[in-house]
């Protein structure tokens, strides 16, 4: 690993990009633009490279068929086709251990459907057994090294700091990975060199939209009881905590709302008592929360026990349907109409899109649950599928060919997310806002889909959010 070199590259790119955004000029900036232009010219959108009649293959692609079952879930693989193997770096025992199994199942269910619908050219796709990295960067690298010689790409790399920790390895191995995180930096080639296939709405955009939507709607939703003039921010000092907080602060400044206080602490040092204490001793009209799943209900519930229940907007990674399940101690609080949650840019399980319908039909063969994390797992694979299809079209299913496909290809998702051109430097900015509701399987109903607040179009430069690079 070369964390200092990696950090330097990212910070240099950020400075160059911000200079461009602000109208500055520098020789380095011009050189950076020239490199990007070369990549675009050689992309799979060029007719010169999309007429291959034979497909070159490499590591992780076999002529033998995929196994029929992996992790007790059918692969749907065609026994007459070869196999493209994918790796999975998940969290089954760490701070997101409650989400890991559903993310796992969602991804496997996606490829069950994709394989049953024809696969990727002459190949089916199978995800190997998931590696439990426990949201730990060193274990993440360990898992990467244990799988890299067996897979063509990674279907999941859970966590931004964890994925950044292996970014040099991805680059050196010509490996692409789907991040199970929504850090703003993933939209930029300058950050990940097209090794990361992002999906969904970035944390910063969710922060901006959460602030704008709350300001516009809290009064109506509470019968005039809440008029947001002051807010607090609670979260982990992490990629999503800082990114979400940055968006909130920008939108608050834009709306004339005071950020009265902010409590961000590393996950291992986060003090629930301190967070609750701020809510109780320094009252605000609303607070915005971005923590792990175990901490979030403790903060909200702890304040409620002391009679403090402000309006609240939770980041999607901080909300779980278990909060409103029968028997949950915080079910009433979360269903009170005072707490709302963002949703990764993908609507919950019950949403009415073609993609959601396919997902429900497929998952019903595997489980009776309707967790939002099934949606995250399933939705994460659409863009990877588009990249693999583009690589086959270009006749190159080697790692280099797959990476090349990811530099400049337009991908879609049967209506689950907006169409996207990967590596465009244009983050997805539309948010889905949900209300906790234990009467539906996902535990959340859509209040507003594809919401874009006023702040996003008024912030000087989206590139400034790259300042919030997670520490390793």
Short mmCIF file of N, CA and C in Angstrom, two decimals, residues 202-295:
data_model
loop_
_atom_site.label_atom_id
_atom_site.label_comp_id
_atom_site.label_asym_id
_atom_site.label_seq_id
_atom_site.Cartn_x
_atom_site.Cartn_y
_atom_site.Cartn_z
N UNK A 202 -25.02 10.55 -3.73
CA UNK A 202 -23.90 10.80 -2.83
C UNK A 202 -24.39 11.37 -1.49
N UNK A 203 -23.61 11.09 -0.44
CA UNK A 203 -23.96 11.57 0.90
C UNK A 203 -24.13 13.08 0.95
N UNK A 204 -23.26 13.80 0.26
CA UNK A 204 -23.32 15.26 0.30
C UNK A 204 -24.62 15.76 -0.31
N UNK A 205 -25.00 15.18 -1.44
CA UNK A 205 -26.27 15.57 -2.07
C UNK A 205 -27.44 15.27 -1.15
N UNK A 206 -27.40 14.10 -0.49
CA UNK A 206 -28.45 13.76 0.46
C UNK A 206 -28.50 14.77 1.60
N UNK A 207 -27.32 15.25 2.04
CA UNK A 207 -27.29 16.24 3.11
C UNK A 207 -27.93 17.56 2.69
N UNK A 208 -27.58 18.02 1.49
CA UNK A 208 -28.17 19.25 0.98
C UNK A 208 -29.68 19.11 0.83
N UNK A 209 -30.09 18.00 0.22
CA UNK A 209 -31.52 17.80 -0.03
C UNK A 209 -32.29 17.56 1.27
N UNK A 210 -31.68 16.89 2.23
CA UNK A 210 -32.34 16.66 3.52
C UNK A 210 -32.63 17.99 4.21
N UNK A 211 -31.64 18.88 4.18
CA UNK A 211 -31.82 20.19 4.82
C UNK A 211 -32.90 21.00 4.11
N UNK A 212 -32.83 21.04 2.78
CA UNK A 212 -33.81 21.83 2.03
C UNK A 212 -35.22 21.27 2.20
N UNK A 213 -35.35 19.94 2.11
CA UNK A 213 -36.68 19.33 2.22
C UNK A 213 -37.26 19.53 3.61
N UNK A 214 -36.42 19.37 4.63
CA UNK A 214 -36.89 19.57 6.01
C UNK A 214 -37.35 21.01 6.22
N UNK A 215 -36.58 21.97 5.72
CA UNK A 215 -36.94 23.37 5.88
C UNK A 215 -38.28 23.69 5.22
N UNK A 216 -38.50 23.07 4.06
CA UNK A 216 -39.72 23.33 3.30
C UNK A 216 -40.94 22.63 3.88
N UNK A 217 -40.75 21.48 4.52
CA UNK A 217 -41.89 20.62 4.85
C UNK A 217 -42.15 20.35 6.32
N UNK A 218 -41.18 20.64 7.19
CA UNK A 218 -41.36 20.30 8.61
C UNK A 218 -42.59 20.97 9.21
N UNK A 219 -42.81 22.22 8.87
CA UNK A 219 -43.96 22.93 9.41
C UNK A 219 -45.28 22.28 9.04
N UNK A 220 -45.44 21.95 7.78
CA UNK A 220 -46.67 21.31 7.31
C UNK A 220 -46.85 19.93 7.92
N UNK A 221 -45.78 19.16 7.98
CA UNK A 221 -45.84 17.79 8.49
C UNK A 221 -46.14 17.73 9.98
N UNK A 222 -45.82 18.78 10.71
CA UNK A 222 -46.04 18.79 12.16
C UNK A 222 -47.18 19.72 12.57
N UNK A 223 -47.98 20.12 11.61
CA UNK A 223 -49.09 20.99 11.93
C UNK A 223 -48.66 22.35 12.45
N UNK A 224 -47.53 22.82 11.98
CA UNK A 224 -47.03 24.13 12.39
C UNK A 224 -46.22 24.13 13.67
N UNK A 225 -45.99 22.95 14.23
CA UNK A 225 -45.25 22.88 15.49
C UNK A 225 -43.75 23.13 15.32
N UNK A 226 -43.23 22.81 14.13
CA UNK A 226 -41.79 22.95 13.89
C UNK A 226 -41.53 23.96 12.79
N UNK A 227 -40.71 24.95 13.11
CA UNK A 227 -40.23 25.92 12.14
C UNK A 227 -38.71 25.92 12.27
N UNK A 228 -38.06 25.35 11.29
CA UNK A 228 -36.62 25.09 11.43
C UNK A 228 -35.80 26.36 11.26
N UNK A 229 -35.26 26.80 12.37
CA UNK A 229 -34.35 27.95 12.40
C UNK A 229 -32.96 27.55 12.88
N UNK A 230 -32.90 26.50 13.73
CA UNK A 230 -31.62 26.01 14.25
C UNK A 230 -31.56 24.50 14.10
N UNK A 231 -30.37 24.00 13.79
CA UNK A 231 -30.21 22.55 13.62
C UNK A 231 -28.92 22.08 14.28
N UNK A 232 -28.86 20.79 14.59
CA UNK A 232 -27.65 20.15 15.08
C UNK A 232 -27.28 19.00 14.15
N UNK A 233 -26.02 18.64 14.16
CA UNK A 233 -25.53 17.54 13.31
C UNK A 233 -24.84 16.51 14.20
N UNK A 234 -25.24 15.25 14.06
CA UNK A 234 -24.66 14.15 14.83
C UNK A 234 -24.19 13.09 13.85
N UNK A 235 -22.96 12.64 13.99
CA UNK A 235 -22.50 11.60 13.08
C UNK A 235 -21.12 11.09 13.39
N UNK A 236 -20.73 10.10 12.64
CA UNK A 236 -19.37 9.58 12.73
C UNK A 236 -18.44 10.53 11.98
N UNK A 237 -17.24 10.66 12.46
CA UNK A 237 -16.21 11.40 11.74
C UNK A 237 -15.63 10.42 10.71
N UNK A 238 -16.35 10.29 9.64
CA UNK A 238 -16.05 9.29 8.63
C UNK A 238 -16.44 9.84 7.27
N UNK A 239 -16.27 9.03 6.24
CA UNK A 239 -16.64 9.47 4.91
C UNK A 239 -18.08 9.95 4.85
N UNK A 240 -19.01 9.14 5.35
CA UNK A 240 -20.41 9.52 5.23
C UNK A 240 -20.82 10.58 6.24
N UNK A 241 -20.25 10.55 7.43
CA UNK A 241 -20.57 11.57 8.42
C UNK A 241 -20.14 12.95 7.97
N UNK A 242 -18.91 13.07 7.47
CA UNK A 242 -18.39 14.37 7.05
C UNK A 242 -19.02 14.84 5.75
N UNK A 243 -19.23 13.91 4.82
CA UNK A 243 -19.83 14.26 3.54
C UNK A 243 -21.28 14.74 3.73
N UNK A 244 -22.03 14.02 4.54
CA UNK A 244 -23.42 14.38 4.85
C UNK A 244 -23.46 15.74 5.57
N UNK A 245 -22.56 15.91 6.54
CA UNK A 245 -22.52 17.16 7.31
C UNK A 245 -22.18 18.35 6.42
N UNK A 246 -21.27 18.16 5.49
CA UNK A 246 -20.89 19.24 4.58
C UNK A 246 -22.10 19.70 3.78
N UNK A 247 -22.86 18.73 3.25
CA UNK A 247 -24.05 19.08 2.49
C UNK A 247 -25.08 19.82 3.32
N UNK A 248 -25.28 19.37 4.55
CA UNK A 248 -26.23 20.01 5.46
C UNK A 248 -25.82 21.46 5.72
N UNK A 249 -24.54 21.66 6.01
CA UNK A 249 -24.07 23.00 6.34
C UNK A 249 -24.17 23.96 5.16
N UNK A 250 -23.87 23.44 3.96
CA UNK A 250 -24.00 24.29 2.78
C UNK A 250 -25.45 24.71 2.56
N UNK A 251 -26.37 23.73 2.71
CA UNK A 251 -27.79 24.03 2.50
C UNK A 251 -28.33 24.94 3.60
N UNK A 252 -27.87 24.72 4.83
CA UNK A 252 -28.32 25.57 5.94
C UNK A 252 -27.89 27.02 5.72
N UNK A 253 -26.65 27.18 5.29
CA UNK A 253 -26.14 28.53 5.01
C UNK A 253 -26.96 29.17 3.90
N UNK A 254 -27.26 28.38 2.88
CA UNK A 254 -28.03 28.87 1.75
C UNK A 254 -29.46 29.27 2.16
N UNK A 255 -30.02 28.56 3.15
CA UNK A 255 -31.40 28.79 3.58
C UNK A 255 -31.51 29.74 4.77
N UNK A 256 -30.38 30.20 5.29
CA UNK A 256 -30.41 31.10 6.43
C UNK A 256 -30.73 30.40 7.74
N UNK A 257 -30.39 29.11 7.83
CA UNK A 257 -30.62 28.32 9.04
C UNK A 257 -29.31 28.21 9.81
N UNK A 258 -29.38 28.35 11.13
CA UNK A 258 -28.18 28.29 11.97
C UNK A 258 -27.84 26.84 12.34
N UNK A 259 -26.59 26.44 12.11
CA UNK A 259 -26.10 25.16 12.63
C UNK A 259 -25.59 25.45 14.03
N UNK A 260 -26.39 25.11 15.03
CA UNK A 260 -26.07 25.47 16.42
C UNK A 260 -24.91 24.69 16.97
N UNK A 261 -24.80 23.44 16.60
CA UNK A 261 -23.70 22.60 17.06
C UNK A 261 -23.53 21.39 16.15
N UNK A 262 -22.36 20.78 16.29
CA UNK A 262 -22.01 19.62 15.46
C UNK A 262 -21.21 18.65 16.32
N UNK A 263 -21.62 17.40 16.34
CA UNK A 263 -20.86 16.38 17.06
C UNK A 263 -20.52 15.25 16.11
N UNK A 264 -19.25 15.21 15.69
CA UNK A 264 -18.73 14.14 14.85
C UNK A 264 -17.57 13.49 15.59
N UNK A 265 -17.61 12.18 15.70
CA UNK A 265 -16.54 11.46 16.39
C UNK A 265 -16.26 10.16 15.64
N UNK A 266 -15.02 9.66 15.70
CA UNK A 266 -14.72 8.38 15.06
C UNK A 266 -15.65 7.29 15.61
N UNK A 267 -15.99 6.30 14.79
CA UNK A 267 -16.92 5.25 15.23
C UNK A 267 -16.51 4.59 16.55
N UNK A 268 -15.22 4.37 16.75
CA UNK A 268 -14.77 3.71 17.97
C UNK A 268 -14.78 4.63 19.19
N UNK A 269 -14.94 5.94 18.95
CA UNK A 269 -14.93 6.90 20.05
C UNK A 269 -16.27 7.62 20.22
N UNK A 270 -17.25 7.26 19.41
CA UNK A 270 -18.53 7.95 19.47
C UNK A 270 -19.20 7.70 20.81
N UNK A 271 -19.65 8.79 21.46
CA UNK A 271 -20.25 8.73 22.79
C UNK A 271 -21.74 9.07 22.69
N UNK A 272 -22.58 8.06 22.83
CA UNK A 272 -24.03 8.26 22.75
C UNK A 272 -24.49 9.26 23.80
N UNK A 273 -23.93 9.17 25.00
CA UNK A 273 -24.31 10.08 26.08
C UNK A 273 -24.05 11.53 25.70
N UNK A 274 -22.92 11.79 25.06
CA UNK A 274 -22.59 13.15 24.64
C UNK A 274 -23.55 13.64 23.57
N UNK A 275 -23.89 12.78 22.64
CA UNK A 275 -24.82 13.15 21.57
C UNK A 275 -26.20 13.47 22.15
N UNK A 276 -26.66 12.60 23.04
CA UNK A 276 -27.96 12.83 23.68
C UNK A 276 -27.92 14.11 24.52
N UNK A 277 -26.79 14.32 25.20
CA UNK A 277 -26.65 15.51 26.03
C UNK A 277 -26.79 16.80 25.23
N UNK A 278 -26.24 16.82 24.03
CA UNK A 278 -26.37 18.01 23.19
C UNK A 278 -27.82 18.26 22.81
N UNK A 279 -28.53 17.19 22.45
CA UNK A 279 -29.93 17.35 22.09
C UNK A 279 -30.76 17.88 23.26
N UNK A 280 -30.40 17.45 24.47
CA UNK A 280 -31.18 17.83 25.65
C UNK A 280 -30.79 19.22 26.17
N UNK A 281 -29.51 19.50 26.22
CA UNK A 281 -29.06 20.75 26.84
C UNK A 281 -28.96 21.93 25.88
N UNK A 282 -28.87 21.62 24.58
CA UNK A 282 -28.79 22.68 23.57
C UNK A 282 -29.86 22.42 22.51
N UNK A 283 -31.10 22.65 22.86
CA UNK A 283 -32.23 22.29 21.98
C UNK A 283 -32.14 22.95 20.60
N UNK A 284 -32.51 22.18 19.59
CA UNK A 284 -32.57 22.67 18.21
C UNK A 284 -33.91 22.28 17.61
N UNK A 285 -34.27 22.92 16.53
CA UNK A 285 -35.53 22.60 15.87
C UNK A 285 -35.47 21.26 15.13
N UNK A 286 -34.27 20.92 14.67
CA UNK A 286 -34.10 19.65 13.94
C UNK A 286 -32.66 19.19 14.07
N UNK A 287 -32.46 17.88 13.94
CA UNK A 287 -31.09 17.38 13.90
C UNK A 287 -30.96 16.39 12.75
N UNK A 288 -29.72 16.23 12.30
CA UNK A 288 -29.41 15.38 11.16
C UNK A 288 -28.39 14.35 11.62
N UNK A 289 -28.66 13.08 11.37
CA UNK A 289 -27.85 12.01 11.97
C UNK A 289 -27.26 11.08 10.92
N UNK A 290 -25.97 10.77 11.08
CA UNK A 290 -25.27 9.83 10.20
C UNK A 290 -24.32 8.98 11.03
N UNK A 291 -24.85 7.91 11.62
CA UNK A 291 -24.05 6.99 12.44
C UNK A 291 -24.29 5.56 11.97
N UNK A 292 -23.76 4.61 12.72
CA UNK A 292 -24.02 3.21 12.45
C UNK A 292 -25.41 2.81 12.92
N UNK A 293 -25.85 1.63 12.51
CA UNK A 293 -27.20 1.18 12.80
C UNK A 293 -27.44 0.92 14.29
N UNK A 294 -26.41 0.51 15.01
CA UNK A 294 -26.59 0.23 16.43
C UNK A 294 -26.73 1.51 17.25
N UNK A 295 -26.06 2.57 16.81
CA UNK A 295 -26.02 3.82 17.56
C UNK A 295 -27.26 4.68 17.32
#
